[in-house]
CSV table of C-alpha atoms and ligand atoms in Angstrom, one decimal:
chain,number,residue,atom,x,y,z
P,1,ASP,CA,0.1,-0.3,0.0
P,2,GLY,CA,1.1,3.7,-0.4
P,3,PRO,CA,0.1,6.7,1.2
P,4,ASN,CA,-3.1,7.2,-0.6
P,5,THR,CA,-4.3,3.6,0.6
P,6,ARG,CA,-3.4,4.3,4.2
P,7,ALA,CA,-5.2,8.0,4.1
P,8,VAL,CA,-8.4,6.4,2.6
P,9,ALA,CA,-8.2,3.6,5.4
P,10,ALA,CA,-7.5,5.8,8.1
P,11,GLY,CA,-10.8,7.7,7.6
P,12,LYS,CA,-12.3,9.7,4.4
P,13,GLN,CA,-8.9,11.6,3.6
P,14,TYR,CA,-7.0,11.6,0.1
P,15,PHE,CA,-3.6,11.5,-0.4
P,16,GLY,CA,-2.5,13.3,-3.8
P,17,SER,CA,-0.4,15.5,-6.0
P,18,ALA,CA,-0.2,18.4,-8.1
P,19,THR,CA,0.6,17.5,-11.6
P,20,ASP,CA,1.3,19.8,-14.8
P,21,ASN,CA,0.7,19.4,-18.7
P,22,GLY,CA,4.4,19.6,-19.5
P,23,GLU,CA,5.0,16.7,-17.2
P,24,LEU,CA,3.1,14.2,-18.5
P,25,THR,CA,5.2,13.2,-21.3
P,26,ASP,CA,7.6,11.8,-18.6
P,27,ALA,CA,6.3,8.2,-18.9
P,28,PRO,CA,8.0,7.1,-15.4
P,29,TYR,CA,6.6,10.3,-13.6
P,30,LEU,CA,3.2,9.7,-15.5
P,31,ALA,CA,3.2,6.3,-14.1
P,32,GLY,CA,4.1,7.1,-10.6
P,33,LEU,CA,1.6,10.1,-10.7
P,34,SER,CA,-1.3,7.3,-11.7
P,35,ASN,CA,-0.6,4.9,-9.2
P,36,THR,CA,-3.7,4.9,-6.9
P,37,ALA,CA,-2.0,3.4,-3.9
P,38,ASP,CA,0.3,6.5,-3.7
P,39,PHE,CA,-2.2,9.2,-5.1
P,40,GLY,CA,-6.1,9.4,-5.2
P,41,GLN,CA,-6.5,13.0,-5.8
P,42,ILE,CA,-4.9,15.5,-8.3
P,43,THR,CA,-5.0,19.4,-9.0
P,44,PRO,CA,-3.8,21.3,-12.0
P,45,ALA,CA,-0.8,23.6,-11.3
P,46,ASN,CA,-1.5,25.9,-14.0
P,47,SER,CA,-4.0,24.6,-16.3
P,48,MET,CA,-7.1,26.0,-14.8
P,49,LYS,CA,-6.0,29.0,-14.5
P,50,TRP,CA,-7.5,32.0,-15.9
P,51,ASP,CA,-4.7,33.2,-18.3
P,52,THR,CA,-4.3,29.4,-19.8
P,53,ILE,CA,-8.6,29.2,-19.8
P,54,GLU,CA,-9.6,32.8,-20.7
P,55,PRO,CA,-6.5,34.7,-22.2
P,56,SER,CA,-8.6,37.2,-24.0
P,57,ARG,CA,-11.9,38.4,-23.3
P,58,GLY,CA,-14.7,35.9,-24.2
P,59,ILE,CA,-11.9,33.7,-25.8
P,60,PHE,CA,-12.0,30.2,-23.9
P,61,SER,CA,-9.8,27.1,-24.0
P,62,PHE,CA,-10.1,24.5,-21.9
P,63,THR,CA,-7.8,21.6,-24.0
P,64,LYS,CA,-5.2,22.1,-21.1
P,65,GLY,CA,-7.3,21.7,-18.5
P,66,ASP,CA,-9.4,18.9,-19.8
P,67,VAL,CA,-6.4,16.5,-20.4
P,68,ILE,CA,-5.7,16.6,-16.7
P,69,ALA,CA,-9.5,16.4,-16.1
P,70,ASP,CA,-9.4,13.5,-18.3
P,71,LEU,CA,-6.6,12.1,-16.8
P,72,ALA,CA,-8.3,11.7,-13.1
P,73,ALA,CA,-11.3,10.0,-14.7
P,74,LYS,CA,-9.1,7.6,-16.6
P,75,ASN,CA,-6.9,6.8,-13.1
P,76,GLY,CA,-10.1,7.0,-10.6
P,77,GLN,CA,-8.5,10.1,-9.2
P,78,ILE,CA,-10.7,12.9,-7.2
P,79,LEU,CA,-9.8,15.8,-9.2
P,80,ARG,CA,-9.3,19.5,-7.3
P,81,CYS,CA,-9.6,22.2,-9.6
P,82,HIS,CA,-7.4,25.5,-9.3
P,83,THR,CA,-8.0,28.0,-9.7
P,84,LEU,CA,-11.0,30.5,-10.8
P,85,VAL,CA,-10.1,34.2,-9.3
P,86,TRP,CA,-6.4,35.0,-8.3
P,87,HIS,CA,-4.2,38.3,-8.8
P,88,ASN,CA,-1.2,36.2,-10.7
P,89,GLN,CA,-1.6,34.5,-13.7
P,90,LEU,CA,-4.1,36.8,-14.5
P,91,PRO,CA,-4.2,38.3,-18.3
P,92,SER,CA,-3.6,41.7,-18.4
P,93,TRP,CA,-6.7,42.7,-20.6
P,94,VAL,CA,-8.2,42.0,-17.0
P,95,THR,CA,-5.5,43.8,-14.8
P,96,ASN,CA,-5.1,46.5,-17.6
P,97,GLY,CA,-8.4,46.7,-18.9
P,98,GLY,CA,-9.7,49.8,-16.6
P,99,PHE,CA,-13.1,48.4,-16.3
P,100,ASP,CA,-15.6,50.1,-14.6
P,101,ASN,CA,-17.4,48.1,-11.3
P,102,ALA,CA,-20.2,46.6,-12.8
P,103,THR,CA,-18.4,45.6,-16.4
P,104,LEU,CA,-15.8,44.3,-13.9
P,105,ILE,CA,-18.5,42.0,-11.7
P,106,SER,CA,-19.9,40.8,-15.1
P,107,ILE,CA,-16.8,39.6,-16.3
P,108,LEU,CA,-15.8,37.8,-13.1
P,109,GLN,CA,-19.5,36.7,-13.4
P,110,ASN,CA,-19.4,35.2,-16.8
P,111,HIS,CA,-15.3,33.9,-16.2
P,112,ILE,CA,-16.5,31.6,-13.4
P,113,THR,CA,-19.9,30.4,-14.8
P,114,GLN,CA,-17.8,29.9,-18.0
P,115,GLU,CA,-15.1,27.5,-16.5
P,116,VAL,CA,-17.2,25.7,-13.9
P,117,THR,CA,-20.1,24.9,-16.3
P,118,HIS,CA,-17.5,23.6,-18.5
P,119,TYR,CA,-15.8,21.0,-15.8
P,120,LYS,CA,-19.5,20.6,-13.9
P,121,GLY,CA,-19.7,17.3,-12.2
P,122,LYS,CA,-15.8,16.5,-12.3
P,123,CYS,CA,-14.3,18.6,-9.7
P,124,ALA,CA,-15.0,17.4,-6.4
P,125,HIS,CA,-13.6,21.1,-5.1
P,126,TRP,CA,-12.8,24.2,-6.6
P,127,ASP,CA,-10.4,26.6,-5.4
P,128,VAL,CA,-12.7,29.7,-6.1
P,129,VAL,CA,-10.2,32.4,-4.9
P,130,ASN,CA,-6.3,32.2,-4.2
P,131,GLU,CA,-4.4,34.2,-2.1
P,132,ALA,CA,-6.8,37.5,-1.4
P,133,LEU,CA,-4.8,38.1,1.8
P,134,ASN,CA,-1.6,40.2,2.8
P,135,GLU,CA,0.1,38.9,5.9
P,136,ASP,CA,-1.4,40.8,8.2
P,137,GLY,CA,-5.0,39.3,7.3
P,138,THR,CA,-6.1,42.8,5.3
P,139,TYR,CA,-7.5,42.0,2.0
P,140,ARG,CA,-4.7,42.1,-0.9
P,141,THR,CA,-5.0,44.8,-3.6
P,142,ASN,CA,-5.6,43.5,-7.1
P,143,VAL,CA,-7.9,44.5,-9.8
P,144,PHE,CA,-10.7,43.0,-8.3
P,145,TYR,CA,-10.8,44.1,-4.8
P,146,ASN,CA,-9.6,47.8,-6.1
P,147,THR,CA,-13.0,47.8,-8.1
P,148,ILE,CA,-15.2,45.8,-6.8
P,149,GLY,CA,-14.4,45.8,-2.9
P,150,GLU,CA,-14.3,42.6,-0.8
P,151,ALA,CA,-17.5,41.8,-2.1
P,152,TYR,CA,-15.7,40.2,-5.2
P,153,LEU,CA,-15.4,37.4,-2.7
P,154,PRO,CA,-19.1,36.4,-2.3
P,155,ILE,CA,-19.5,37.5,-5.9
P,156,ALA,CA,-17.3,34.8,-7.1
P,157,PHE,CA,-18.5,32.1,-4.6
P,158,ALA,CA,-22.2,32.6,-5.9
P,159,ALA,CA,-21.7,32.0,-9.3
P,160,ALA,CA,-19.6,29.3,-8.7
P,161,ALA,CA,-22.6,27.6,-6.4
P,162,ALA,CA,-24.7,28.3,-9.2
P,163,ALA,CA,-23.2,26.8,-12.0
P,164,ASP,CA,-22.0,23.4,-10.1
P,165,PRO,CA,-24.5,23.3,-6.9
P,166,SER,CA,-22.1,20.2,-6.1
P,167,ALA,CA,-18.7,21.3,-5.9
P,168,LYS,CA,-17.0,22.1,-2.6
P,169,LEU,CA,-16.1,25.3,-2.6
P,170,TYR,CA,-13.0,26.6,-1.1
P,171,TYR,CA,-10.9,29.9,0.1
P,172,ASN,CA,-7.2,29.0,-0.4
P,173,ASP,CA,-4.2,30.5,1.0
P,174,TYR,CA,-0.5,30.2,2.0
P,175,ASN,CA,0.6,31.0,6.0
P,176,ILE,CA,-2.5,30.6,7.1
P,177,GLU,CA,-1.3,26.8,9.0
P,178,ALA,CA,-0.7,28.7,11.9
P,179,ALA,CA,-2.8,30.7,14.3
P,180,GLY,CA,-1.9,34.6,13.4
P,181,GLY,CA,-3.1,37.7,12.0
P,182,LYS,CA,-3.5,35.9,8.1
P,183,SER,CA,-5.8,33.0,9.7
P,184,THR,CA,-7.8,35.5,11.1
P,185,GLY,CA,-8.1,37.1,8.2
P,186,ALA,CA,-9.3,33.6,6.4
P,187,GLN,CA,-11.6,33.2,9.2
P,188,ARG,CA,-13.0,36.8,8.1
P,189,ILE,CA,-13.6,35.7,4.9
P,190,VAL,CA,-15.6,32.5,5.9
P,191,LYS,CA,-17.9,34.6,8.0
P,192,LEU,CA,-18.0,37.4,5.2
P,193,ILE,CA,-19.3,35.0,2.5
P,194,LYS,CA,-21.7,33.6,4.8
P,195,GLN,CA,-23.3,36.7,5.7
P,196,TYR,CA,-23.9,37.4,2.2
P,197,GLY,CA,-26.2,33.7,2.1
P,198,VAL,CA,-23.3,32.3,-0.3
P,199,LYS,CA,-21.7,28.9,-0.1
P,200,ILE,CA,-18.3,28.3,0.7
P,201,ASP,CA,-17.7,24.9,1.8
P,202,GLY,CA,-13.6,24.7,2.7
P,203,ILE,CA,-10.6,26.4,3.6
P,204,GLY,CA,-7.4,25.5,1.5
P,205,MET,CA,-4.3,25.7,3.7
P,206,GLN,CA,-1.5,25.3,1.1
P,207,ALA,CA,1.4,24.6,3.5
P,208,HIS,CA,4.4,25.7,1.4
P,209,LEU,CA,6.5,25.0,5.0
P,210,ILE,CA,9.9,25.1,5.6
P,211,VAL,CA,11.9,21.7,7.3
P,212,GLY,CA,11.9,22.5,11.3
P,213,SER,CA,9.8,25.3,11.1
P,214,THR,CA,6.2,27.2,10.5
P,215,GLY,CA,3.0,25.2,10.6
P,216,SER,CA,4.3,21.8,10.5
P,217,GLU,CA,6.2,21.9,13.9
P,218,SER,CA,3.7,20.8,16.1
P,219,VAL,CA,0.7,18.8,16.0
P,220,SER,CA,-1.2,20.2,18.5
P,221,ALA,CA,-0.5,23.8,17.1
P,222,TRP,CA,-1.6,22.8,13.4
P,223,THR,CA,-5.0,21.0,14.6
P,224,ALA,CA,-6.2,24.1,17.4
P,225,ASN,CA,-5.7,25.9,13.8
P,226,MET,CA,-7.9,23.7,11.7
P,227,ASN,CA,-10.1,23.7,14.6
P,228,ALA,CA,-10.6,27.1,13.9
P,229,PHE,CA,-11.6,27.0,11.0
P,230,THR,CA,-14.0,23.9,11.2
P,231,ALA,CA,-15.4,25.8,14.1
P,232,LEU,CA,-17.3,27.9,11.5
P,233,ASN,CA,-18.6,24.8,9.7
P,234,VAL,CA,-15.9,24.3,7.0
P,235,ASP,CA,-14.0,21.3,5.9
P,236,VAL,CA,-10.0,21.9,5.8
P,237,ALA,CA,-7.9,20.4,3.1
P,238,ILE,CA,-3.8,20.7,2.5
P,239,THR,CA,-3.6,21.5,-0.7
P,240,GLU,CA,-0.3,22.8,-2.1
P,241,LEU,CA,1.9,20.4,0.8
P,242,ASP,CA,5.9,21.1,0.2
P,243,ILE,CA,8.3,21.3,2.9
P,244,ARG,CA,11.5,23.1,1.2
P,245,THR,CA,15.5,23.3,2.8
P,246,THR,CA,18.5,24.3,1.6
P,247,THR,CA,20.3,22.2,-1.1
P,248,PRO,CA,21.4,19.8,-1.0
P,249,ALA,CA,19.9,18.3,1.8
P,250,THR,CA,22.0,17.2,5.0
P,251,ALA,CA,20.6,14.0,6.3
P,252,ALA,CA,19.9,15.7,9.6
P,253,ALA,CA,17.4,18.1,7.5
P,254,VAL,CA,15.8,15.2,5.9
P,255,THR,CA,15.3,13.5,8.9
P,256,GLN,CA,13.5,16.7,10.4
P,257,GLN,CA,11.5,16.9,7.3
P,258,ALA,CA,10.5,12.8,7.6
P,259,LYS,CA,9.4,14.3,11.0
P,260,ASP,CA,7.4,17.5,9.5
P,261,TYR,CA,5.8,15.5,7.0
P,262,ALA,CA,4.5,13.3,9.5
P,263,ASN,CA,3.4,16.1,11.7
P,264,VAL,CA,1.2,17.3,8.8
P,265,VAL,CA,-0.4,13.9,7.8
P,266,GLN,CA,-0.9,13.7,11.8
P,267,GLY,CA,-2.8,16.7,12.4
P,268,CYS,CA,-5.1,16.0,9.2
P,269,LYS,CA,-5.9,12.9,10.3
P,270,ALA,CA,-6.8,13.9,13.6
P,271,VAL,CA,-9.3,16.6,12.4
P,272,ALA,CA,-12.4,15.1,11.4
P,273,ARG,CA,-13.3,18.0,8.6
P,274,CYS,CA,-9.5,17.9,7.0
P,275,VAL,CA,-10.6,16.0,3.9
P,276,GLY,CA,-6.9,15.1,2.5
P,277,ILE,CA,-3.8,16.1,1.2
P,278,THR,CA,-2.0,17.4,-1.6
P,279,LEU,CA,2.0,17.5,-2.6
P,280,TRP,CA,2.5,20.8,-4.8
P,281,ASP,CA,4.1,18.2,-7.2
P,282,TYR,CA,5.4,14.9,-5.5
P,283,THR,CA,9.0,15.0,-6.8
P,284,ASP,CA,11.3,17.5,-6.6
P,285,LYS,CA,12.2,17.0,-10.5
P,286,TYR,CA,9.1,19.3,-11.2
P,287,SER,CA,9.1,21.4,-7.9
P,288,TRP,CA,8.5,25.1,-8.5
P,289,ILE,CA,10.9,26.0,-5.1
P,290,PRO,CA,13.9,26.2,-6.6
P,291,SER,CA,13.4,28.8,-9.4
P,292,VAL,CA,11.7,31.1,-7.1
P,293,PHE,CA,13.8,30.2,-3.8
P,294,SER,CA,17.3,30.3,-4.9
P,295,GLY,CA,19.7,27.6,-3.2
P,296,GLN,CA,16.3,26.0,-2.0
P,297,GLY,CA,14.3,22.9,-2.5
P,298,ALA,CA,14.8,19.0,-2.1
P,299,ALA,CA,10.8,19.4,-1.0
P,300,LEU,CA,8.8,16.5,-1.6
P,301,PRO,CA,8.9,13.1,-0.9
P,302,TRP,CA,10.5,11.8,-4.4
P,303,ASP,CA,13.8,12.9,-5.4
P,304,GLU,CA,14.8,14.6,-8.8
P,305,ASN,CA,15.2,11.0,-10.1
P,306,LEU,CA,11.7,10.0,-9.4
P,307,GLN,CA,13.0,7.9,-6.5
P,308,LYS,CA,11.2,7.3,-3.2
P,309,LYS,CA,13.1,9.3,0.0
P,310,THR,CA,12.4,6.2,1.9
P,311,GLU,CA,12.8,7.8,5.2
P,312,VAL,CA,10.5,10.8,4.3
P,313,TYR,CA,7.8,8.5,2.3
P,314,ASN,CA,7.7,5.7,5.7
P,315,ALA,CA,7.4,8.4,8.3
P,316,ILE,CA,4.0,9.3,6.3
P,317,LEU,CA,2.7,5.7,5.6
P,318,ASN,CA,3.6,5.4,9.5
P,319,ALA,CA,1.3,8.9,10.1
P,320,TRP,CA,-1.2,7.4,7.9
P,321,GLY,CA,-1.5,4.4,10.5
P,322,THR,CA,-1.0,0.6,9.2
P,323,GLY,CA,-3.7,0.5,7.3
R,401,G3I,O1,4.3,28.6,-19.8
R,401,G3I,C1,5.3,28.8,-20.1
R,401,G3I,C2,6.1,28.4,-21.0
R,401,G3I,O2,5.6,29.1,-22.8
R,401,G3I,C3,7.4,29.4,-21.1
R,401,G3I,O3,8.5,28.9,-22.1
R,401,G3I,C4,8.3,29.1,-19.9
R,401,G3I,C5,9.5,29.9,-19.6
R,401,G3I,O4,9.3,30.7,-18.1
R,401,G3I,O5,7.0,29.7,-19.0
R,401,G3I,C6,5.9,29.2,-18.8
R,401,G3I,O6,5.2,29.4,-17.6
R,401,G3I,C7,5.6,29.0,-16.4
R,401,G3I,C8,4.5,28.3,-15.7
R,401,G3I,O7,4.8,28.1,-14.2
R,401,G3I,C9,4.1,26.9,-16.4
R,401,G3I,O8,5.3,26.2,-16.8
R,401,G3I,C10,5.6,30.7,-15.7
R,401,G3I,O9,7.0,31.0,-16.1
R,401,G3I,C11,5.9,30.1,-14.1
R,401,G3I,O10,6.2,31.6,-13.3
R,401,G3I,C12,4.3,29.3,-13.6
R,401,G3I,O11,4.8,28.8,-12.0
R,401,G3I,C13,3.4,28.7,-11.8
R,401,G3I,C14,3.5,29.7,-10.5
R,401,G3I,O12,2.1,29.0,-9.6
R,401,G3I,C15,2.9,31.2,-11.4
R,401,G3I,O13,2.3,31.8,-10.1
R,401,G3I,C16,4.0,27.0,-10.8
R,401,G3I,O14,4.3,26.1,-12.1
R,401,G3I,C17,3.0,26.9,-10.1
R,401,G3I,O15,2.9,25.5,-9.3
R,401,G3I,C18,2.6,27.8,-8.9
R,401,G3I,O16,1.8,27.5,-8.0
R,401,G3I,C19,1.2,28.2,-7.2
R,401,G3I,C20,-0.2,27.8,-7.1
R,401,G3I,O17,-0.9,28.0,-8.3
R,401,G3I,C21,-0.9,28.5,-5.8
R,401,G3I,N1,0.0,28.5,-4.7
R,401,G3I,C22,1.5,29.1,-4.8
R,401,G3I,C23,2.4,28.2,-5.6
R,401,G3I,C24,3.5,28.5,-5.9
R,401,G3I,O18,3.8,29.6,-6.7
């Protein structure tokens, strides 16, 4: 068995991975991704984002997203769909269009309606809004906030709910794995959306963590923070897990990383409404970390040669239980 088999046996959780279109021509990679003992769920890392889906106003291109959706269906894997509204990978026709309030609302609603309708019945979850918060929990300025105000959040969730009533709708962000201003801000978003009478089903904690540091160091801190969200009657999911270190990783760092991964798994397992864990790709071969954090990486349980890091992999297995 693998982490997903153990996760499913431990409860209703899944264990999954992000993936991207360019990687799927790598046959050994694809075979590993498609092994449902290890991965019961996949997320497209890029191909359902606005710049891919609606690169020009009213021109929709679902081809790349469809490849990932079809792969999930073929493998019998849960599909988490990512993401409808984000300030990054947002085409300049939106960012710099100079649209007034009413026009931008209709552009937002149309984008969401078209995309969610296209994938209706295929997305178990949608990350409806991604990264709307600054580190102190205030709203990040972006074209939607600047033009529409905080109402863009409930407007987005309402459009998604109308287009696919059975998809679970998530707010997704990073640095909300521990208590603090940003987590409080995310809780404010849950309350805001509910105050509008609109559905929000879950909080995605991205969990781009650092070995021996923030978020993963204590199971009790991790579960307390998750419970602050579930107290608002929403699920939580770990949506983009990786735990980076200075490269090349020392033996001590790998040992600490194994503990950190185990803590994340134990935390999710301990919270009834933590529905699953997604790695932000499963192998260092395709990790985003080295290109953004110079000198860091080795963040995933599989190395650059697609080999399992035995210590890390076994720690994850053991944390899920004997299954
Ligand atoms: O597609 C182009 C290609 O045509 C071009 O030749 C190449 C040259 O750089 O770039 C390619 O686009 C890249 C794209 O990934 C697809 O590979 C972009 O440069 C690169 O910036 C982009 O990075 C993605 C990043 O989001 C962008 O913000 C990462 O793959 C993706 O893993 C990452 O994912 C985000 C989540 O969506 C939200 N949370 C944080 C997470 C990590 O940044």
